[in-house]
Coordinates of C-alpha atoms and ligand atoms in Angstrom, one line a residue:
X26 CA 50.7 -25.8 -17.2
X27 CA 47.5 -24.1 -18.1
X28 CA 47.9 -20.9 -20.2
X29 CA 45.7 -18.5 -21.4
X30 CA 47.1 -16.7 -24.9
X31 CA 45.1 -13.7 -25.0
X32 CA 45.6 -12.2 -29.2
X33 CA 44.9 -8.5 -30.6
X34 CA 46.9 -7.0 -32.7
X35 CA 44.5 -6.2 -35.2
X36 CA 40.9 -6.9 -36.8
X37 CA 40.7 -10.8 -34.8
X38 CA 40.1 -11.3 -31.2
X39 CA 41.5 -14.3 -30.3
X40 CA 41.7 -16.9 -26.9
X41 CA 43.0 -19.7 -26.6
X42 CA 43.5 -22.5 -23.7
X43 CA 46.7 -23.9 -24.2
X44 CA 48.4 -27.2 -22.1
X45 CA 51.7 -27.9 -22.2
X46 CA 55.2 -28.7 -20.4
X47 CA 55.8 -27.0 -17.1
X48 CA 59.5 -25.3 -17.1
X49 CA 62.0 -26.8 -17.0
X50 CA 60.6 -29.6 -18.9
X51 CA 60.5 -28.2 -22.7
X52 CA 57.7 -29.4 -25.5
X53 CA 55.2 -28.0 -27.4
X54 CA 51.7 -27.6 -25.7
X55 CA 48.7 -28.5 -26.9
X56 CA 45.7 -26.6 -27.6
X57 CA 42.5 -26.9 -25.7
X58 CA 40.6 -24.3 -27.5
X59 CA 40.8 -21.6 -29.7
X60 CA 38.4 -19.2 -30.2
X61 CA 38.8 -16.3 -32.9
X62 CA 36.0 -13.7 -33.9
X63 CA 36.5 -11.9 -36.8
X64 CA 35.9 -8.4 -38.0
X65 CA 35.7 -8.5 -41.1
X66 CA 32.2 -7.7 -41.2
X67 CA 32.7 -4.2 -39.3
X68 CA 35.6 -3.1 -41.4
X69 CA 34.5 -4.2 -45.0
X70 CA 33.0 -0.8 -46.2
X71 CA 36.1 0.3 -45.5
X72 CA 38.4 -1.4 -48.1
X73 CA 40.8 -2.1 -44.9
X74 CA 41.4 -2.1 -40.9
X75 CA 40.2 1.2 -39.7
X76 CA 42.1 1.3 -35.7
X77 CA 39.6 2.8 -34.1
X78 CA 37.1 0.4 -35.1
X79 CA 39.3 -1.9 -34.3
X80 CA 40.2 -1.7 -31.0
X81 CA 36.1 -0.6 -29.8
X82 CA 35.2 -3.9 -31.2
X83 CA 38.2 -5.8 -28.9
X84 CA 36.8 -4.1 -26.3
X85 CA 32.9 -5.7 -26.7
X86 CA 34.4 -8.9 -27.9
X87 CA 37.3 -9.7 -26.1
X88 CA 35.5 -11.2 -22.2
X89 CA 33.1 -13.1 -24.4
X90 CA 35.5 -14.1 -25.7
X91 CA 37.9 -15.1 -23.0
X92 CA 35.1 -17.0 -21.7
X93 CA 35.0 -19.3 -24.8
X94 CA 37.7 -20.2 -24.7
X95 CA 37.5 -21.7 -21.5
X96 CA 34.3 -23.4 -22.0
X97 CA 35.3 -24.8 -24.7
X98 CA 39.0 -25.7 -22.9
X99 CA 36.2 -27.0 -20.2
X100 CA 38.9 -25.4 -18.3
X101 CA 37.9 -23.4 -15.1
X102 CA 39.1 -19.7 -14.9
X103 CA 40.6 -20.5 -11.5
X104 CA 43.1 -23.9 -13.1
X105 CA 45.1 -21.1 -15.7
X106 CA 48.7 -21.0 -14.5
X107 CA 50.2 -18.0 -16.4
X108 CA 48.6 -15.7 -18.8
X109 CA 50.3 -15.0 -22.4
X110 CA 49.3 -11.9 -24.4
X111 CA 50.7 -10.8 -27.7
X112 CA 52.2 -7.2 -27.5
X113 CA 53.6 -6.5 -30.9
X114 CA 53.8 -5.2 -33.1
X115 CA 49.7 -4.0 -34.2
X116 CA 47.5 -1.1 -33.9
X117 CA 48.4 0.5 -30.6
X118 CA 44.6 1.0 -29.7
X119 CA 44.1 -2.8 -30.5
X120 CA 46.9 -3.7 -28.5
X121 CA 46.1 -2.0 -25.0
X122 CA 42.5 -3.9 -24.6
X123 CA 44.5 -7.4 -24.9
X124 CA 46.9 -6.2 -23.1
X125 CA 44.8 -4.9 -20.0
X126 CA 42.6 -8.2 -20.2
X127 CA 45.7 -9.8 -19.8
X128 CA 47.2 -7.8 -17.0
X129 CA 44.2 -7.9 -15.1
X130 CA 43.6 -11.8 -15.2
X131 CA 47.0 -12.4 -14.1
X132 CA 47.1 -10.3 -11.7
X133 CA 43.8 -11.2 -10.4
X134 CA 44.8 -14.6 -10.3
X135 CA 48.4 -14.1 -9.3
X136 CA 49.8 -15.9 -12.5
X137 CA 52.9 -15.1 -14.3
X138 CA 52.7 -13.0 -17.5
X139 CA 54.1 -13.4 -20.8
X140 CA 54.2 -10.8 -23.6
X141 CA 54.6 -12.1 -26.7
X142 CA 55.7 -11.1 -30.3
X143 CA 53.7 -11.9 -33.1
X144 CA 55.3 -12.8 -35.4
X145 CA 57.4 -15.1 -33.3
X146 CA 54.1 -16.1 -32.9
X147 CA 53.9 -16.3 -36.4
X148 CA 56.6 -18.5 -37.1
X149 CA 55.7 -20.8 -33.6
X150 CA 52.5 -22.1 -35.8
X151 CA 55.3 -24.0 -37.6
X152 CA 55.6 -25.9 -34.2
X153 CA 52.1 -26.5 -32.7
X154 CA 51.3 -27.8 -35.6
X155 CA 54.1 -30.4 -35.6
X156 CA 54.5 -30.4 -32.2
X157 CA 56.5 -34.1 -33.3
X158 CA 59.3 -32.8 -35.6
X159 CA 62.3 -30.1 -34.8
X160 CA 61.4 -27.0 -36.8
X161 CA 64.2 -24.9 -36.0
X162 CA 67.1 -23.8 -36.3
X163 CA 65.2 -23.1 -39.5
X164 CA 64.7 -20.0 -42.4
X165 CA 61.3 -18.3 -41.3
X166 CA 59.0 -16.3 -43.4
X167 CA 56.2 -14.3 -42.1
X168 CA 53.9 -12.8 -44.7
X169 CA 50.5 -11.4 -43.7
X170 CA 49.2 -7.7 -44.0
X171 CA 51.8 -6.3 -42.5
X172 CA 55.2 -8.4 -42.5
X173 CA 56.7 -9.6 -45.5
X174 CA 60.2 -11.0 -43.7
X175 CA 63.0 -13.4 -43.4
X176 CA 64.4 -14.8 -40.6
X177 CA 67.3 -16.9 -39.3
X178 CA 65.5 -18.4 -36.0
X179 CA 67.9 -20.6 -34.1
X180 CA 64.7 -21.7 -31.2
X181 CA 61.4 -20.5 -31.1
X182 CA 62.6 -17.3 -29.5
X183 CA 66.1 -16.3 -30.9
X184 CA 64.8 -14.5 -34.5
X185 CA 67.0 -12.6 -36.4
X186 CA 66.2 -10.1 -39.7
X187 CA 67.7 -11.5 -42.9
X188 CA 65.6 -8.9 -44.8
X189 CA 62.1 -8.3 -45.8
X190 CA 59.7 -5.4 -47.8
X191 CA 60.6 -2.2 -48.9
X192 CA 57.2 -0.8 -48.7
X193 CA 54.3 -3.0 -48.7
X194 CA 53.4 -6.7 -47.4
X195 CA 52.4 -9.4 -49.2
X196 CA 49.1 -9.5 -47.6
X197 CA 48.6 -6.0 -48.4
X198 CA 49.3 -6.2 -51.9
X199 CA 46.4 -8.5 -51.7
X200 CA 44.2 -6.6 -50.2
X201 CA 45.2 -3.4 -52.5
X202 CA 44.9 -5.2 -55.3
X203 CA 41.3 -6.7 -54.6
X204 CA 40.0 -3.3 -53.8
X205 CA 41.1 -2.3 -57.5
X206 CA 39.4 -4.9 -59.1
X207 CA 36.8 -4.4 -57.0
X208 CA 37.3 -7.4 -54.9
X209 CA 36.5 -6.5 -51.7
X210 CA 38.1 -6.5 -48.2
X211 CA 40.0 -8.7 -47.1
X212 CA 41.6 -9.1 -50.5
X213 CA 43.3 -12.2 -50.2
X214 CA 41.0 -15.6 -49.8
X215 CA 39.1 -13.6 -52.8
X216 CA 42.2 -12.4 -55.0
X217 CA 42.6 -16.4 -54.6
X218 CA 39.3 -18.1 -55.4
X219 CA 39.0 -16.0 -58.4
X220 CA 42.7 -16.6 -60.2
X221 CA 41.4 -20.2 -60.0
X222 CA 40.0 -18.8 -63.2
X223 CA 42.0 -16.7 -64.5
X224 CA 45.4 -17.3 -66.7
X225 CA 48.7 -16.9 -64.8
X226 CA 50.5 -16.1 -67.7
X227 CA 48.3 -13.1 -69.6
X228 CA 50.1 -10.8 -68.2
X229 CA 54.2 -10.8 -67.4
X230 CA 53.6 -8.5 -63.8
X231 CA 57.4 -7.5 -62.6
X232 CA 58.8 -9.9 -59.4
X233 CA 60.8 -7.3 -57.8
X234 CA 64.3 -8.0 -56.9
X235 CA 63.9 -11.5 -58.4
X236 CA 67.1 -12.2 -59.9
X237 CA 68.9 -9.9 -57.7
X238 CA 71.1 -11.7 -54.5
X239 CA 69.3 -9.7 -52.1
X240 CA 67.4 -11.0 -49.4
X241 CA 64.5 -7.4 -49.8
X242 CA 61.0 -7.4 -51.4
X243 CA 59.0 -5.1 -52.6
X244 CA 55.2 -5.1 -54.1
X245 CA 54.0 -1.5 -54.7
X246 CA 55.4 -1.4 -58.2
X247 CA 53.5 -4.9 -58.8
X248 CA 50.2 -3.4 -57.2
X249 CA 50.7 -0.7 -59.9
X250 CA 51.4 -2.5 -62.7
X251 CA 47.7 -4.2 -61.9
X252 CA 46.5 -0.6 -62.1
X253 CA 47.7 0.4 -65.0
X254 CA 46.9 -2.4 -67.2
X255 CA 43.3 -2.4 -65.9
X256 CA 42.8 1.2 -66.2
X257 CA 45.5 2.3 -68.6
X258 CA 48.3 5.0 -68.6
X259 CA 45.1 8.0 -66.6
X260 CA 44.6 5.6 -64.4
X261 CA 43.4 9.0 -62.4
X262 CA 40.5 7.8 -64.6
X263 CA 37.7 6.0 -62.8
X264 CA 36.0 3.9 -65.6
X265 CA 32.9 3.4 -66.7
X266 CA 32.2 -0.3 -66.8
X267 CA 32.8 -3.2 -64.2
X268 CA 35.8 -4.6 -66.0
X269 CA 34.8 -8.5 -67.6
X270 CA 35.0 -11.1 -65.3
X271 CA 37.7 -12.6 -67.4
X272 CA 40.2 -9.4 -67.0
X273 CA 39.6 -9.7 -63.5
X274 CA 40.3 -13.1 -63.8
X275 CA 43.9 -12.8 -65.8
X276 CA 44.8 -10.8 -63.6
X277 CA 43.6 -11.9 -60.5
X278 CA 46.1 -15.0 -61.3
X279 CA 48.6 -13.0 -62.9
X280 CA 49.1 -11.0 -60.0
X281 CA 49.3 -13.9 -57.7
X282 CA 51.8 -15.6 -60.2
X283 CA 54.0 -12.9 -59.9
X284 CA 53.7 -12.3 -56.0
X285 CA 54.1 -16.6 -55.5
X286 CA 56.4 -16.2 -57.4
X287 CA 59.5 -13.9 -55.2
X288 CA 57.9 -15.2 -52.2
X289 CA 59.4 -18.4 -53.1
X290 CA 62.5 -17.8 -54.5
X291 CA 63.4 -15.2 -51.6
X292 CA 62.9 -18.7 -49.2
X293 CA 65.1 -20.1 -52.2
X294 CA 67.6 -18.0 -51.9
X295 CA 67.8 -17.6 -47.8
X296 CA 67.9 -21.1 -47.1
X297 CA 70.8 -21.1 -50.1
X298 CA 73.0 -18.1 -48.5
X299 CA 72.6 -19.7 -44.7
X300 CA 72.9 -23.1 -44.9
X301 CA 69.5 -23.6 -42.9
X302 CA 67.8 -27.0 -43.3
X303 CA 63.8 -26.4 -42.5
X304 CA 61.7 -23.7 -43.5
X305 CA 59.0 -22.4 -41.4
X306 CA 56.4 -20.6 -42.5
X307 CA 53.8 -17.9 -41.0
X308 CA 51.0 -15.3 -41.8
X309 CA 48.0 -14.9 -43.5
X310 CA 49.0 -15.0 -47.6
X311 CA 50.7 -18.5 -45.8
X312 CA 46.8 -19.8 -46.3
X313 CA 47.0 -19.6 -50.6
X314 CA 46.9 -23.0 -52.3
X315 CA 49.2 -21.5 -54.7
X316 CA 52.1 -20.4 -52.1
X317 CA 51.5 -23.2 -50.6
X318 CA 51.8 -25.6 -53.4
X319 CA 54.5 -24.1 -55.1
X320 CA 56.8 -23.6 -52.0
X321 CA 56.2 -27.6 -51.4
X322 CA 57.3 -28.5 -54.5
X323 CA 60.6 -25.7 -54.3
X324 CA 61.5 -27.0 -50.9
X325 CA 60.8 -31.5 -52.0
X326 CA 63.8 -30.0 -55.1
X327 CA 66.3 -27.8 -52.5
X328 CA 65.9 -30.9 -49.9
X329 CA 64.5 -29.6 -47.4
X330 CA 62.2 -29.5 -44.9
X331 CA 58.5 -27.5 -45.5
X332 CA 56.7 -26.2 -42.4
X333 CA 53.2 -24.3 -43.3
X334 CA 50.4 -24.5 -40.8
X335 CA 47.2 -25.1 -42.0
X336 CA 44.7 -22.5 -42.5
X337 CA 43.5 -21.9 -39.3
X338 CA 47.1 -21.5 -37.4
X339 CA 48.1 -19.1 -40.4
X340 CA 46.2 -16.1 -39.8
X341 CA 45.6 -14.9 -36.8
X342 CA 44.7 -16.8 -33.4
X343 CA 45.6 -17.1 -30.0
X344 CA 47.3 -20.5 -29.8
X345 CA 50.4 -19.8 -31.7
X346 CA 51.0 -17.9 -28.8
X347 CA 52.3 -21.1 -27.6
X348 CA 55.5 -19.3 -28.0
X349 CA 55.3 -18.3 -24.1
X350 CA 56.0 -21.7 -23.1
X351 CA 59.4 -21.6 -24.4
X352 CA 59.9 -17.8 -23.1
X353 CA 58.5 -18.9 -19.3
X354 CA 60.8 -21.5 -19.3
X355 CA 63.9 -18.7 -20.8
X356 CA 62.8 -16.8 -17.6
X357 CA 61.4 -14.1 -19.5
X358 CA 58.2 -13.0 -17.3
X359 CA 56.9 -9.8 -18.0
X360 CA 56.3 -7.3 -15.3
X361 CA 52.6 -5.2 -14.9
X362 CA 53.8 -2.3 -16.0
X363 CA 54.5 -3.3 -19.4
X364 CA 53.4 -1.7 -22.2
X365 CA 52.0 -1.7 -25.5
X366 CA 54.4 -1.5 -28.7
X367 CA 52.9 -0.7 -31.9
X368 CA 53.7 -0.2 -35.5
X369 CA 56.5 -2.1 -37.1
X370 CA 58.4 -4.0 -33.9
X371 CA 60.7 -6.6 -35.6
X372 CA 61.7 -9.5 -33.3
X373 CA 64.9 -10.0 -32.2
X374 CA 65.4 -6.9 -31.8
X375 CA 63.2 -5.6 -28.4
X376 CA 63.9 -5.6 -24.8
X377 CA 60.8 -8.4 -23.3
Ligands
KG4_402 O1 48.9 -12.6 -40.5 P1 47.5 -12.3 -40.4 O2 46.0 -12.9 -40.5 O3 47.0 -10.5 -40.0 C1 48.3 -10.3 -40.0 O4 49.5 -10.0 -39.1 O5 48.1 -9.7 -40.9 O6 47.0 -12.1 -42.3 C2 46.6 -10.6 -43.1 C3 46.7 -11.2 -44.0 C4 46.0 -10.1 -45.0 O7 46.2 -9.1 -46.3 C5 44.8 -11.4 -45.8 O8 44.3 -10.6 -47.2 C6 46.2 -11.8 -46.4 O9 47.0 -12.4 -44.7 N1 45.6 -13.5 -46.7 C7 45.6 -14.4 -47.7 C8 44.9 -15.4 -48.0 N2 44.1 -14.9 -46.5 C9 44.6 -14.4 -45.9 N3 46.5 -13.8 -48.8 C10 46.8 -15.0 -49.5 N4 45.4 -15.9 -50.4 C11 44.9 -16.3 -48.7 N5 44.2 -17.2 -49.3
ZN403 ZN1 48.9 -11.7 -38.2

């Protein structure tokens, strides 16, 4: 069965063509094509995503991106047998563009529409990347620009929230610290690059809740600690000169080490608390090399199987919407009246 998947939750306009088993057959689909049009350049000067700019860029990009996904897959529009779209959570204006395109195509083609949760999709990237292995049941960590949440995942569409951040998401902390250090946007990749030249033990930054038996995260104190170390206690005073490169590298490395310690520590706790034998990780921060290495080492030490998708499946993309095959199998077809659900909506808590 050929499915067209559309993803416009934030600042990437993405479409993919997936080929999967026709229900009631089950299994992970193959990715025939996956196209991602980033909007980084449009938002960089603002140091973060501007929702209105994102929505307008999606309008310009959505049809060419869908066309390109079909072309690369060698599939004609008329061959598409289902349309999947991420309808939550995300920026409302951005989501509406993807949903409108998906509804129009589903209606015109007379094929089922499947609504997908972006967070379930991030975790499903683990199954997509390892089609021959059993990923579920597992502990799932979504670690992105908007989310840092741990789930008990009994299956691809059965996620129960175990705990999450009480303030900033980990990716958001990377972005804010990059901005403090004058490194630009998006922050994750550039902080990682700069951190390679720094000493991760140069500064002992806070690791919130690490020693507590509680599946919660907090990254806003860490961000403030970086700010005070950079500018002194009077952080409102703008610094006269740009900080020396060696200081920036040490701050980046020490910050990254604190985030990695906390993320890995909480995954270990979740694995021990649930007794689940597998860990799946999704979201943009899972592209971070230091995090991937530390997570792998922890899982080996715990005797747990780790699933971390390749980089292209960690950051936002439409291929991960392959979770829609599990939804189709469960009879979860959306009607054409459905709406988007913006904001920080949690999977497993919403009607489909
Ligand atoms: O999953 P994603 O593409 O979009 C959301 O759903 O939010 O994640 C984007 C986030 C950004 O905050 C970005 O800075 C972070 O992922 N990120 C990284 C890396 N690559 C992207 N964080 C740390 N290291 C990276 N290499
Ligand atoms: Zn995402």
